[in-house]
PDB file of C-alpha atoms in Angstrom:
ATOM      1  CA  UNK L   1     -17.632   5.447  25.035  1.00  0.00           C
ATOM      2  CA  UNK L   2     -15.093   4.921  22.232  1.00  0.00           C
ATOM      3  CA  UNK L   3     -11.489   5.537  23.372  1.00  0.00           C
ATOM      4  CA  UNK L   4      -9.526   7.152  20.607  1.00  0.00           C
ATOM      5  CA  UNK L   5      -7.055   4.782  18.955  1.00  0.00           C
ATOM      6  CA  UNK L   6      -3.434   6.009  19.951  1.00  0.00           C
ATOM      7  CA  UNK L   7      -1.915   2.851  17.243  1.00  0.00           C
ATOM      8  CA  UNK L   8       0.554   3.902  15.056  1.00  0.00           C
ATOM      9  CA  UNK L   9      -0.863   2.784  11.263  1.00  0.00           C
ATOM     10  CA  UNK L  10      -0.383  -0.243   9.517  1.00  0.00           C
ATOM     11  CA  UNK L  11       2.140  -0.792   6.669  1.00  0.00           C
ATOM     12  CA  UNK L  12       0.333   0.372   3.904  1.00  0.00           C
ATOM     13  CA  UNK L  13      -0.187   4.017   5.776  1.00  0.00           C
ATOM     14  CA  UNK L  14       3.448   4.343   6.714  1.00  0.00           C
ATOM     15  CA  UNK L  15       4.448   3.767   3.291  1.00  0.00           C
ATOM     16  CA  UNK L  16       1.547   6.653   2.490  1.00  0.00           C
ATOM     17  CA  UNK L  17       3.291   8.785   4.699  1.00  0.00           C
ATOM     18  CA  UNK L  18       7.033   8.146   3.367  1.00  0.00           C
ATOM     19  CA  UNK L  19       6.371   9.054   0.445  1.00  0.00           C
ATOM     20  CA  UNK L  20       5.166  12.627   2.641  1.00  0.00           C
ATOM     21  CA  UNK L  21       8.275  12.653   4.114  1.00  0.00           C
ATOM     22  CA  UNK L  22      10.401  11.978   0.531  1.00  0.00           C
ATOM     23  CA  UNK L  23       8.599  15.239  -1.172  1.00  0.00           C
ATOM     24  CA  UNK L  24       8.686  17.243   2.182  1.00  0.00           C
ATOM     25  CA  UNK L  25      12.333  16.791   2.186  1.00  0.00           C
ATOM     26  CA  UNK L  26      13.215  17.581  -1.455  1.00  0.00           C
ATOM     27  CA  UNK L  27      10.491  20.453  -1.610  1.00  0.00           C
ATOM     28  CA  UNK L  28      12.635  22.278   1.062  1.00  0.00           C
ATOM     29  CA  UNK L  29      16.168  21.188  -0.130  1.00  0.00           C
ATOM     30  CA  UNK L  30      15.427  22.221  -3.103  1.00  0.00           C
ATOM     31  CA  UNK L  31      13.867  25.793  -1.921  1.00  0.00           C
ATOM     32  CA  UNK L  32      16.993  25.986   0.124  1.00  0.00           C
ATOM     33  CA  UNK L  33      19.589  25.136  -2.414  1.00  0.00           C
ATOM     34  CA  UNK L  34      18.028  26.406  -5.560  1.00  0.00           C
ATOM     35  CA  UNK L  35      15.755  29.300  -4.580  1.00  0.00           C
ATOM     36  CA  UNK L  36      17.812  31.164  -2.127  1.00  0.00           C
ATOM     37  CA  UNK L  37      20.913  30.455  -4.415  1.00  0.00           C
ATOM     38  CA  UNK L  38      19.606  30.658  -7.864  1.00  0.00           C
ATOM     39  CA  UNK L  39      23.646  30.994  -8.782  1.00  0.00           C
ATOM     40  CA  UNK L  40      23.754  27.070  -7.879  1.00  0.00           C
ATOM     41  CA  UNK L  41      21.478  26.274 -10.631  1.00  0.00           C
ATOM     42  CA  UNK L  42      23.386  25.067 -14.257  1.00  0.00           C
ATOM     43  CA  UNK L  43      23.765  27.742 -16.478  1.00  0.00           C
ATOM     44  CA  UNK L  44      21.285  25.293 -19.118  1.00  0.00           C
ATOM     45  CA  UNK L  45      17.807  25.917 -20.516  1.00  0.00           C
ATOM     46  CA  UNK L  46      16.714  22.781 -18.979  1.00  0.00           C
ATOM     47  CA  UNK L  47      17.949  23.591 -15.554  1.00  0.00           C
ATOM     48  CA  UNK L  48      15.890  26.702 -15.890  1.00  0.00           C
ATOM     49  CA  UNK L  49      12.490  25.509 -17.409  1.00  0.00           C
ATOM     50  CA  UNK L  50      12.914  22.459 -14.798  1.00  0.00           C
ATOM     51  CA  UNK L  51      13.169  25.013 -11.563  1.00  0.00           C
ATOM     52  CA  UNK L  52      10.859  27.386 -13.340  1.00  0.00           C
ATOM     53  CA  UNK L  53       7.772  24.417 -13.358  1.00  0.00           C
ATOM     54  CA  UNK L  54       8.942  23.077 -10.157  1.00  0.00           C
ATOM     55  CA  UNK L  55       8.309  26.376  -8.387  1.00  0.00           C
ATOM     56  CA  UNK L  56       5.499  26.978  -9.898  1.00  0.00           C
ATOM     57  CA  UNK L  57       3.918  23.508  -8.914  1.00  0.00           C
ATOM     58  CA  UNK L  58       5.744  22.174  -5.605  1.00  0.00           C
ATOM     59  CA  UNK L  59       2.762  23.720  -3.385  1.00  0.00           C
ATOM     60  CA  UNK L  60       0.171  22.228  -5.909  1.00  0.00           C
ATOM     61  CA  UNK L  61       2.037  19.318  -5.686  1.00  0.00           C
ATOM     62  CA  UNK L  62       2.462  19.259  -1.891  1.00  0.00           C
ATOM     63  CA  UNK L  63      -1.539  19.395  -1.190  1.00  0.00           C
ATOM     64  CA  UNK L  64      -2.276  16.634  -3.590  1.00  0.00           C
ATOM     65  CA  UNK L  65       0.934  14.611  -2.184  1.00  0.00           C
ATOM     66  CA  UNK L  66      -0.982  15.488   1.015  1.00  0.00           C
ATOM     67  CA  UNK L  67      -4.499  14.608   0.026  1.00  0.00           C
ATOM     68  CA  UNK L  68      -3.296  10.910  -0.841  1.00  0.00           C
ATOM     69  CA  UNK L  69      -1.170   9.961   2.136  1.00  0.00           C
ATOM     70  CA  UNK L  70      -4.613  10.751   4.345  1.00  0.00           C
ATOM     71  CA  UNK L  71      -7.136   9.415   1.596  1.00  0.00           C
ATOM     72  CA  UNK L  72      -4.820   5.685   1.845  1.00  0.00           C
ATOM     73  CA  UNK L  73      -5.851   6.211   5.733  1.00  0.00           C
ATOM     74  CA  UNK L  74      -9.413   7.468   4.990  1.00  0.00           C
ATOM     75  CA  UNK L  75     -10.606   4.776   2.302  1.00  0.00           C
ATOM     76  CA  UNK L  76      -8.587   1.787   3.967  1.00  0.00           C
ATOM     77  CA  UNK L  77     -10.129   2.476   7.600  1.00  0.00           C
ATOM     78  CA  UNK L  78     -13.835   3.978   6.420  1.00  0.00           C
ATOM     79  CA  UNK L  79     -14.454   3.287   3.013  1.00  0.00           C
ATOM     80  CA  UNK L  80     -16.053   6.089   1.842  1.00  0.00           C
ATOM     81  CA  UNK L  81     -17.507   7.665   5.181  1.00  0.00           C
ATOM     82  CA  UNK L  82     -15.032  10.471   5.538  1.00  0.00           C
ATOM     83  CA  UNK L  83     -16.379  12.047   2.080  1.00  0.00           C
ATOM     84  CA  UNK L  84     -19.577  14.078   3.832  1.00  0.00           C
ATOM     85  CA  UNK L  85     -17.082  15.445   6.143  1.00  0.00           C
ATOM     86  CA  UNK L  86     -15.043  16.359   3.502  1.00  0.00           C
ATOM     87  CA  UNK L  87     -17.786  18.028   1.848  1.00  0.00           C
ATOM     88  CA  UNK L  88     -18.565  19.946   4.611  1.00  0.00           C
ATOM     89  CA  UNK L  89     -15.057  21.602   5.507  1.00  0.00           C
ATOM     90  CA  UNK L  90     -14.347  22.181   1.801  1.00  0.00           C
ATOM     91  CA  UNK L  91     -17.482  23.891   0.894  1.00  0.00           C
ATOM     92  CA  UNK L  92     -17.285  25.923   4.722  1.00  0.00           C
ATOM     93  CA  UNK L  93     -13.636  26.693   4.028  1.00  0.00           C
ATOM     94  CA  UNK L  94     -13.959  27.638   0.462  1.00  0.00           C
ATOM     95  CA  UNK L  95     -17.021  29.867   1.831  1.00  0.00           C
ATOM     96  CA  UNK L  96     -14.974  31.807   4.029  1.00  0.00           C
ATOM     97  CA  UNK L  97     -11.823  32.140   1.529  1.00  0.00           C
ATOM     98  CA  UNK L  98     -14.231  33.508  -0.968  1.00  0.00           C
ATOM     99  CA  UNK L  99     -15.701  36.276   1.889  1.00  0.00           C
ATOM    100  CA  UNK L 100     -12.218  36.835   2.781  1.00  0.00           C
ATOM    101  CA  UNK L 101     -10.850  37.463  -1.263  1.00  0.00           C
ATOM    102  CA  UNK L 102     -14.185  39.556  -1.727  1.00  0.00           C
ATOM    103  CA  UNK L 103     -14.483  41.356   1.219  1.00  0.00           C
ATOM    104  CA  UNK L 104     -11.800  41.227   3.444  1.00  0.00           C
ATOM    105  CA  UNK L 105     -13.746  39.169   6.172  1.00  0.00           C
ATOM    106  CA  UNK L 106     -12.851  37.612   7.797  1.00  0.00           C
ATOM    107  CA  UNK L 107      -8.997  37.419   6.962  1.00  0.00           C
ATOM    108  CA  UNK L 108      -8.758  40.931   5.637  1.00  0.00           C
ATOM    109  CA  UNK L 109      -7.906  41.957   2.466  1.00  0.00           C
ATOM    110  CA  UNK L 110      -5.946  39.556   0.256  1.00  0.00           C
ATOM    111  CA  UNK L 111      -6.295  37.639  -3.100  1.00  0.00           C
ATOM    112  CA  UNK L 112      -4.480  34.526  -4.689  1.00  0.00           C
ATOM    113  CA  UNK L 113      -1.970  34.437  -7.404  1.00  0.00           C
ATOM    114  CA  UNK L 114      -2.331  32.066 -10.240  1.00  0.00           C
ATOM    115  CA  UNK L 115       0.499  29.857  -8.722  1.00  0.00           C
ATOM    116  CA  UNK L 116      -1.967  27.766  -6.883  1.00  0.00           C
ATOM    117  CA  UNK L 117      -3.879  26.687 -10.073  1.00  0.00           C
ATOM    118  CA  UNK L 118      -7.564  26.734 -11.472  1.00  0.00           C
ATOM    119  CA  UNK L 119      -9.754  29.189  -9.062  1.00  0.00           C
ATOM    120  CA  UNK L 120     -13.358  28.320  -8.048  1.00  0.00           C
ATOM    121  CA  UNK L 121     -15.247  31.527  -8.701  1.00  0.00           C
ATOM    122  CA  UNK L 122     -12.407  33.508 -10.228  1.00  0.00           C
ATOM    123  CA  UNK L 123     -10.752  34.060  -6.807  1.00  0.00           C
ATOM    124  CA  UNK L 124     -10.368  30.636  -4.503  1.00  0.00           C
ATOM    125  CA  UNK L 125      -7.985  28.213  -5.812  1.00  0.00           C
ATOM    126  CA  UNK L 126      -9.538  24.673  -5.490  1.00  0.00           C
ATOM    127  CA  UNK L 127      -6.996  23.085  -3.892  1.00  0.00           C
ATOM    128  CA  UNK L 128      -7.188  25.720  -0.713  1.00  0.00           C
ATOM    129  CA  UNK L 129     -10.217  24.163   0.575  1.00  0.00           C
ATOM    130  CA  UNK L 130      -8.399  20.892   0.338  1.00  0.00           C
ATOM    131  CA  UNK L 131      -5.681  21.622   2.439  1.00  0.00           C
ATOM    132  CA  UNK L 132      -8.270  23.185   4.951  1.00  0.00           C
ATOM    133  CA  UNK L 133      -9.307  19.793   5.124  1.00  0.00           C
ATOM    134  CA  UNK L 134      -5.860  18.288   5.840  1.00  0.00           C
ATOM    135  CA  UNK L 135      -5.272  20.243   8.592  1.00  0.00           C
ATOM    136  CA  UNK L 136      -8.958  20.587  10.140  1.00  0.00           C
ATOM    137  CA  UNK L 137      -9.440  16.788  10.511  1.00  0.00           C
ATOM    138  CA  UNK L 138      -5.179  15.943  11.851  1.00  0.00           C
ATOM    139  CA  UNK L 139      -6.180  19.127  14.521  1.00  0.00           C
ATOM    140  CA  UNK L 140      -9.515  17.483  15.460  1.00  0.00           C
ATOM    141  CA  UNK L 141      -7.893  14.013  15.685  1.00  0.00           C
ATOM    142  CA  UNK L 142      -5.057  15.066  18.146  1.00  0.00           C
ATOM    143  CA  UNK L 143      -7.589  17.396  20.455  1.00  0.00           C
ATOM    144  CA  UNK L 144     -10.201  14.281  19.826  1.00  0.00           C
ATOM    145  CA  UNK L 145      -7.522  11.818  21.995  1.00  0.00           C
ATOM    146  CA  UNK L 146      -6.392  14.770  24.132  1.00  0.00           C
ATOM    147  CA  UNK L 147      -9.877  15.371  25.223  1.00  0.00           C
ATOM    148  CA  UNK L 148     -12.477  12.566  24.519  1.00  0.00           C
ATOM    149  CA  UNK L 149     -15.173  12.730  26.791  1.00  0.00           C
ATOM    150  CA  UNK L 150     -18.182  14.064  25.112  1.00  0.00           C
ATOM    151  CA  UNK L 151     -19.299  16.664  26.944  1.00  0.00           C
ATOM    152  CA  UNK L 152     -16.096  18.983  27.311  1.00  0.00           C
ATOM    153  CA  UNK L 153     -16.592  19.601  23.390  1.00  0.00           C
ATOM    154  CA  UNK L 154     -15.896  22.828  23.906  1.00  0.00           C
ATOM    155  CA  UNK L 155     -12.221  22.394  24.893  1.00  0.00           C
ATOM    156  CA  UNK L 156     -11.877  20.050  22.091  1.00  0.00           C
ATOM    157  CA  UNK L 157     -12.771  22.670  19.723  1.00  0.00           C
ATOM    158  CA  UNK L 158     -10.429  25.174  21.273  1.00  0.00           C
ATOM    159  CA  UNK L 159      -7.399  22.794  21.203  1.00  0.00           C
ATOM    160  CA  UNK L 160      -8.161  21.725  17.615  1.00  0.00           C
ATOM    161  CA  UNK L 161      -8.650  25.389  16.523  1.00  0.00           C
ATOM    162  CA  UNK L 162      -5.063  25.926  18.040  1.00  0.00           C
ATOM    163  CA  UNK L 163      -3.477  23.367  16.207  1.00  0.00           C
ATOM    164  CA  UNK L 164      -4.863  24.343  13.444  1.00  0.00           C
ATOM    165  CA  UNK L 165      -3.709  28.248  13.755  1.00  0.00           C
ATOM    166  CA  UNK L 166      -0.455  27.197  14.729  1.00  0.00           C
ATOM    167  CA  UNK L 167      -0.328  25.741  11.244  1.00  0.00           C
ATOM    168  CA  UNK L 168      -0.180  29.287   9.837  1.00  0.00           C
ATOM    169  CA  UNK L 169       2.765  31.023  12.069  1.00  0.00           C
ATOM    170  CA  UNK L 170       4.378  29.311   9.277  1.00  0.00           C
ATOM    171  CA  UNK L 171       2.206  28.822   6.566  1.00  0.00           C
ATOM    172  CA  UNK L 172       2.055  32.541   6.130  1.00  0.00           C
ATOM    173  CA  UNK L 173       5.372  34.066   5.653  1.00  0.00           C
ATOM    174  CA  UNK L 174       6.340  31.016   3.314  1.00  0.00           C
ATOM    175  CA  UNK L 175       3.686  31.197   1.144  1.00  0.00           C
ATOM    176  CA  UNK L 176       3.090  35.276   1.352  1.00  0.00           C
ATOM    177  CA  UNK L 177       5.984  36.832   1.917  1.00  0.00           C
ATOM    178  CA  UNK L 178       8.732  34.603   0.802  1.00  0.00           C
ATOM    179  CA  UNK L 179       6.710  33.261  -1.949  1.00  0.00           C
ATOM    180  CA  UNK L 180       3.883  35.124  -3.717  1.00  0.00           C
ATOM    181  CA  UNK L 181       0.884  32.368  -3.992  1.00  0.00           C
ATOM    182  CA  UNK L 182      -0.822  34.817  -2.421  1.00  0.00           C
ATOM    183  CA  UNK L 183      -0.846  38.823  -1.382  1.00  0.00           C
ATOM    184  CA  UNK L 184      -2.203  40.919   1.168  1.00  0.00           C
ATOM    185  CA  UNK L 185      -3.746  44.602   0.133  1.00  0.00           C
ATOM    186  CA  UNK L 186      -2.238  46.052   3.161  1.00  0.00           C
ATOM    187  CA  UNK L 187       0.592  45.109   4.550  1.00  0.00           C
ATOM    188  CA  UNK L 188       0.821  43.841   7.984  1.00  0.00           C
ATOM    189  CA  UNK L 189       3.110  43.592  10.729  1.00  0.00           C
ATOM    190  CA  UNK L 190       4.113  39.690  10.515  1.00  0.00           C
ATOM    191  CA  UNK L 191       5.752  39.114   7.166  1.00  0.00           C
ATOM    192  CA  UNK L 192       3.127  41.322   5.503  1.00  0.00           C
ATOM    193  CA  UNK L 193       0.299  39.663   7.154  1.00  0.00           C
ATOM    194  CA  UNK L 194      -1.935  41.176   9.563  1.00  0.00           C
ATOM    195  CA  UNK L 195      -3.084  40.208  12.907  1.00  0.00           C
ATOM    196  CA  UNK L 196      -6.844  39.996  11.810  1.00  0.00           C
ATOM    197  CA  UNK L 197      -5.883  37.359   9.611  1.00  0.00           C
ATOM    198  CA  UNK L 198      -5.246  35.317  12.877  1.00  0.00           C
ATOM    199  CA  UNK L 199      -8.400  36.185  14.258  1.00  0.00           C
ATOM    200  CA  UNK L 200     -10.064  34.903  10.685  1.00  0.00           C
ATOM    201  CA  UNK L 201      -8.239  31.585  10.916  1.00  0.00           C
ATOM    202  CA  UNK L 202      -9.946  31.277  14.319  1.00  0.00           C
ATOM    203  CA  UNK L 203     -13.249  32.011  13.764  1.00  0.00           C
ATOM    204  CA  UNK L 204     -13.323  29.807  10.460  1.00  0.00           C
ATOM    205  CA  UNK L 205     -10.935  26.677  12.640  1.00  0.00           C
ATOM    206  CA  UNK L 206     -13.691  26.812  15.294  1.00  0.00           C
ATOM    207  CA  UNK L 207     -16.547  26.544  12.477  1.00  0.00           C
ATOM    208  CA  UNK L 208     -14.612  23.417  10.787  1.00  0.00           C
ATOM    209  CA  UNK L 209     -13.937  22.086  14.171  1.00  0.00           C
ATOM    210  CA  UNK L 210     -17.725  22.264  15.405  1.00  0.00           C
ATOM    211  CA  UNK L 211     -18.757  20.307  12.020  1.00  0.00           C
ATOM    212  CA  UNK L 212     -15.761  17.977  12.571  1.00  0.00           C
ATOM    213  CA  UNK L 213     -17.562  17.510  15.966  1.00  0.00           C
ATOM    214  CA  UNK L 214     -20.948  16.468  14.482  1.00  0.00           C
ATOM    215  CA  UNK L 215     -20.142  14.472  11.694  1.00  0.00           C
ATOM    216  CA  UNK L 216     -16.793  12.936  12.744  1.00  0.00           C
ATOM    217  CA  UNK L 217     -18.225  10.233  15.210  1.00  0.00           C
ATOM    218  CA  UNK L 218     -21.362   9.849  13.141  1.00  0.00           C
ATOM    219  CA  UNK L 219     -18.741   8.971  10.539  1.00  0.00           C
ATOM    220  CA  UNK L 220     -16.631   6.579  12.201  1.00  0.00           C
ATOM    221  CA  UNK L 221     -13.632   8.877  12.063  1.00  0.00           C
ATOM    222  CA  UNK L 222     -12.586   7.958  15.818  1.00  0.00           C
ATOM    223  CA  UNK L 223     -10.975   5.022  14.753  1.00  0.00           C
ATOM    224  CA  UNK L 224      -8.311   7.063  12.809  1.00  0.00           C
ATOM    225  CA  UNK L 225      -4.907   6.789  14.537  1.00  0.00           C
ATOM    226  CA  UNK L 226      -3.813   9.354  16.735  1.00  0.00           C
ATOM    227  CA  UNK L 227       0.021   8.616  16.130  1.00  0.00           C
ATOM    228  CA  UNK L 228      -0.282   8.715  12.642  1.00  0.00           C
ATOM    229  CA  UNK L 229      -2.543  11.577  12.307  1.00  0.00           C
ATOM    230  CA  UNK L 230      -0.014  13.550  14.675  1.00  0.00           C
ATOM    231  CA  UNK L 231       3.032  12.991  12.587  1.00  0.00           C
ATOM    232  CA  UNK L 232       1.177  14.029   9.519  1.00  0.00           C
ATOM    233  CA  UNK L 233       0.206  16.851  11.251  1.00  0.00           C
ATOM    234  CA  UNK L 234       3.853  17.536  11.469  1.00  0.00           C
ATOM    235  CA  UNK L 235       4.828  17.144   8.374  1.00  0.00           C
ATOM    236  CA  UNK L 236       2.462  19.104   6.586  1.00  0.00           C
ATOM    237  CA  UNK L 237       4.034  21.639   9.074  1.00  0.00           C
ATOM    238  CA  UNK L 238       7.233  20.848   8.073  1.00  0.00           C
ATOM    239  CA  UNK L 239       7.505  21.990   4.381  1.00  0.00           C
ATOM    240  CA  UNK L 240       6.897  25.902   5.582  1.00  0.00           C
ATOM    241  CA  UNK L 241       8.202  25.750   8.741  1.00  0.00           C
ATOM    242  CA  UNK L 242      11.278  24.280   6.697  1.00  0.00           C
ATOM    243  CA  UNK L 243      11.014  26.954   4.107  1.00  0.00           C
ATOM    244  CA  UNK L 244      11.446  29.784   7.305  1.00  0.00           C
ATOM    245  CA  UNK L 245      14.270  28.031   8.611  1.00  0.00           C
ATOM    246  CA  UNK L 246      16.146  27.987   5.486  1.00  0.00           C
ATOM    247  CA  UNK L 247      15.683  31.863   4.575  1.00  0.00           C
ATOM    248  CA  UNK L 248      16.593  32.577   8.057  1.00  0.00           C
ATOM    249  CA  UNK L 249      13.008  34.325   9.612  1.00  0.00           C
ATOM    250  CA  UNK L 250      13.674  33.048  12.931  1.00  0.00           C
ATOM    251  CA  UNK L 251      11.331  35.426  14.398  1.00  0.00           C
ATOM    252  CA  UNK L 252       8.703  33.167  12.378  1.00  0.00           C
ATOM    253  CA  UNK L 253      10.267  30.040  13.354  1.00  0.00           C
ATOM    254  CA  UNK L 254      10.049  31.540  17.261  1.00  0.00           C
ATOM    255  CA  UNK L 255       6.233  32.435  16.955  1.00  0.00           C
ATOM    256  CA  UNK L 256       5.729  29.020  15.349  1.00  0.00           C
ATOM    257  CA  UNK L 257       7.543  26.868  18.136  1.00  0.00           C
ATOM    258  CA  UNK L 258       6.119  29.120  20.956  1.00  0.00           C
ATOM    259  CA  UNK L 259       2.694  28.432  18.888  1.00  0.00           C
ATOM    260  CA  UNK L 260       3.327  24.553  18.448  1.00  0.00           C
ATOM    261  CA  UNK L 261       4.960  24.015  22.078  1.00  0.00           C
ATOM    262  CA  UNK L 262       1.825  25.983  23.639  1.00  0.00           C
ATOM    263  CA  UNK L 263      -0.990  23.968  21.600  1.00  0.00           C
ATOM    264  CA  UNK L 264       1.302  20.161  22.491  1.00  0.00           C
ATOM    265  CA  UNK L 265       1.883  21.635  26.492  1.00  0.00           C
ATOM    266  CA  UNK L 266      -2.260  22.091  26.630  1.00  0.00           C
ATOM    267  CA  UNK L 267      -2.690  18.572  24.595  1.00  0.00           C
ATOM    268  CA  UNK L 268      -0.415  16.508  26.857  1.00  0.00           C
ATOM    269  CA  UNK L 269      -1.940  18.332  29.644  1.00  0.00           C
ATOM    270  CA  UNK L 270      -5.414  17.220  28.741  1.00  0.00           C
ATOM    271  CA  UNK L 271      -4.284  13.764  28.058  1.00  0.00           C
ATOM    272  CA  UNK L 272      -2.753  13.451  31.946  1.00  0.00           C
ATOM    273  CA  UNK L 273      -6.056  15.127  33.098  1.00  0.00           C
ATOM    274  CA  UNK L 274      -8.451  12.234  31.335  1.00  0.00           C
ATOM    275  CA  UNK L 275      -5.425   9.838  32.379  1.00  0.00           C
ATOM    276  CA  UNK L 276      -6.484  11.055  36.246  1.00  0.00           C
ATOM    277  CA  UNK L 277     -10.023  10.931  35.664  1.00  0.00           C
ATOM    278  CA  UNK L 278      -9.801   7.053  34.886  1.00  0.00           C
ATOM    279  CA  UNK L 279     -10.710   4.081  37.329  1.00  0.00           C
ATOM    280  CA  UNK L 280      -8.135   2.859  39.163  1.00  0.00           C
ATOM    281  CA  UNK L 281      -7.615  -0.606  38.298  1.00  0.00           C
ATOM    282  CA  UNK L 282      -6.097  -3.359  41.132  1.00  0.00           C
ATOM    283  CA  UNK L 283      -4.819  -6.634  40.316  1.00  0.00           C
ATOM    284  CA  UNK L 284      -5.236  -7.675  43.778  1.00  0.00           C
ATOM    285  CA  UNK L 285      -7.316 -10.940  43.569  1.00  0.00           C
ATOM    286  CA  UNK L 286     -10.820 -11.177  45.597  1.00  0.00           C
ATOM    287  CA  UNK L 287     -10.425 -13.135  49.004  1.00  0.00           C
ATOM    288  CA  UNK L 288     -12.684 -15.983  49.191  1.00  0.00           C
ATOM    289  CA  UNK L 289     -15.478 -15.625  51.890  1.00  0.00           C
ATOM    290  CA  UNK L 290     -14.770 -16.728  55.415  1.00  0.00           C
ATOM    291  CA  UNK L 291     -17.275 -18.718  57.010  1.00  0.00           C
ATOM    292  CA  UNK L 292     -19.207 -16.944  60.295  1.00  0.00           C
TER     293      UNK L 292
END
């Protein structure tokens, strides 16, 4: 069987993932700076229309900043394998965001604002199922090397749905209730958002994650690497995680770490548990036969 590829990236993907870093970092210095002290912006109509688009667009922005860094991984590694599994998680994803806009299932009630741009069927913004996408395939890639062996699929899932949920400890109150790209019809008790909503990202994770775990292999995707995939993991976590930090919700940050820190301690807990399960390799050389 395949072992998953723990290799860092080549040259071209680091550079891919800079550039992640370089937008991460001024998407959350200027939230800090500008946002929380709007009295620090120049008292010019160009300082205002400037902050005014850039607020409007950094999240747009962010996702298709996003998107590239892992499509420089995808094409370069698989050509264009990856894009049924794409297809899959965006049209599953976009599925379940347009149940949960309609009908409240299975994230309870909410809908977007306009913020996030053009809306497929009047109520998903396109880009959403794209950053399901993101996220699905760096959570399956970490719980992949965690757990590779083929038939404990269901603890891969699990893991990779826990990465993934961890994602939105701080997703949420960034992008709810310090920022309004998108509100909730009844308020709930974490920043506005309610606990279904976690139950909703868990049902939907484990559906991406299952169809990650048919078509991922089929696809070649094993042979993305693990480091890489794991630090963009983190910085996609970064820019909200960031966001909380700066406006001082430390109960968010809390949940988040405790989220994170729970989801690495099972990961690197897996990983000593296949490292056990391994052949024990000797270097001791073979003695030559003695003659009777």
């Amino acid at each position: 069987m395949r072992r998953p590829d723990w290799s860092g990236g080549n040259r071209r993907e680091w550079i891919a993932l800079a550039a992640l870093v370089v937008f991460t970092a001024l998407s959350v210095g200027g939230y800090w700076n500008f946002a929380l002290h709007p009295e620090r912006l120049p008292e010019t109509e160009l300082a205002a229309r400037f902050f005014t688009i850039s607020f409007q667009f950094f999240a747009q922005l962010h996702i298709l900043v996003a998107f590239v860094a892992l499509a420089v991984v995808l094409v370069g590694r698989l050509k264009g394998r990856w894009i049924p599994a794409f297809a899959a998680v965006y049209a599953l994803s976009f599925l379940s965001e347009h149940l949960g806009t309609g009908y409240g299932v299975p994230f309870g009630g909410y809908g977007y604002t306009g913020l996030l741009g053009w809306k497929l069927g009047g109520r998903v913004p396109a880009l959403i199922p794209v950053s399901w996408f993101l996220m699905a395939l760096a959570s399956w890639t970490i719980a992949r090397a965690a757990v590779p062996e083929r038939m404990r699929w269901p603890m891969r899932i699990t893991l990779a749905t826990g990465w993934l949920v961890a994602w939105d400890l701080a997703l949420d109150p960034a992008m709810s209730f310090l920022t309004p790209y998108w509100m909730w019809d009844d308020a709930g008790p974490y920043y506005g958002m309610p606990w279904v909503n976690l139950a909703g990202w868990s049902l939907t994770g484990m559906v991406l994650m299952s169809v990650l775990e048919v078509l991922a292999p089929r696809l070649g995707m094993e042979e993305l690497p693990t480091s890489w995939m794991a630090t963009y993991y983190g910085l996609v976590v970064a820019l909200p995680l960031g966001m909380v930090i700066a406006a001082g919700l430390w109960p968010a940050v809390g949940v988040t770490l405790v989220g994170l820190g729970l989801c690495l301690g099972l990961t690197r807990a897996a990983v000593r548990k296949d490292t056990s399960m391994q052949p024990r390799r000797t270097s001791r050389a073979p003695q030559p036969a003695t003659a009777p």
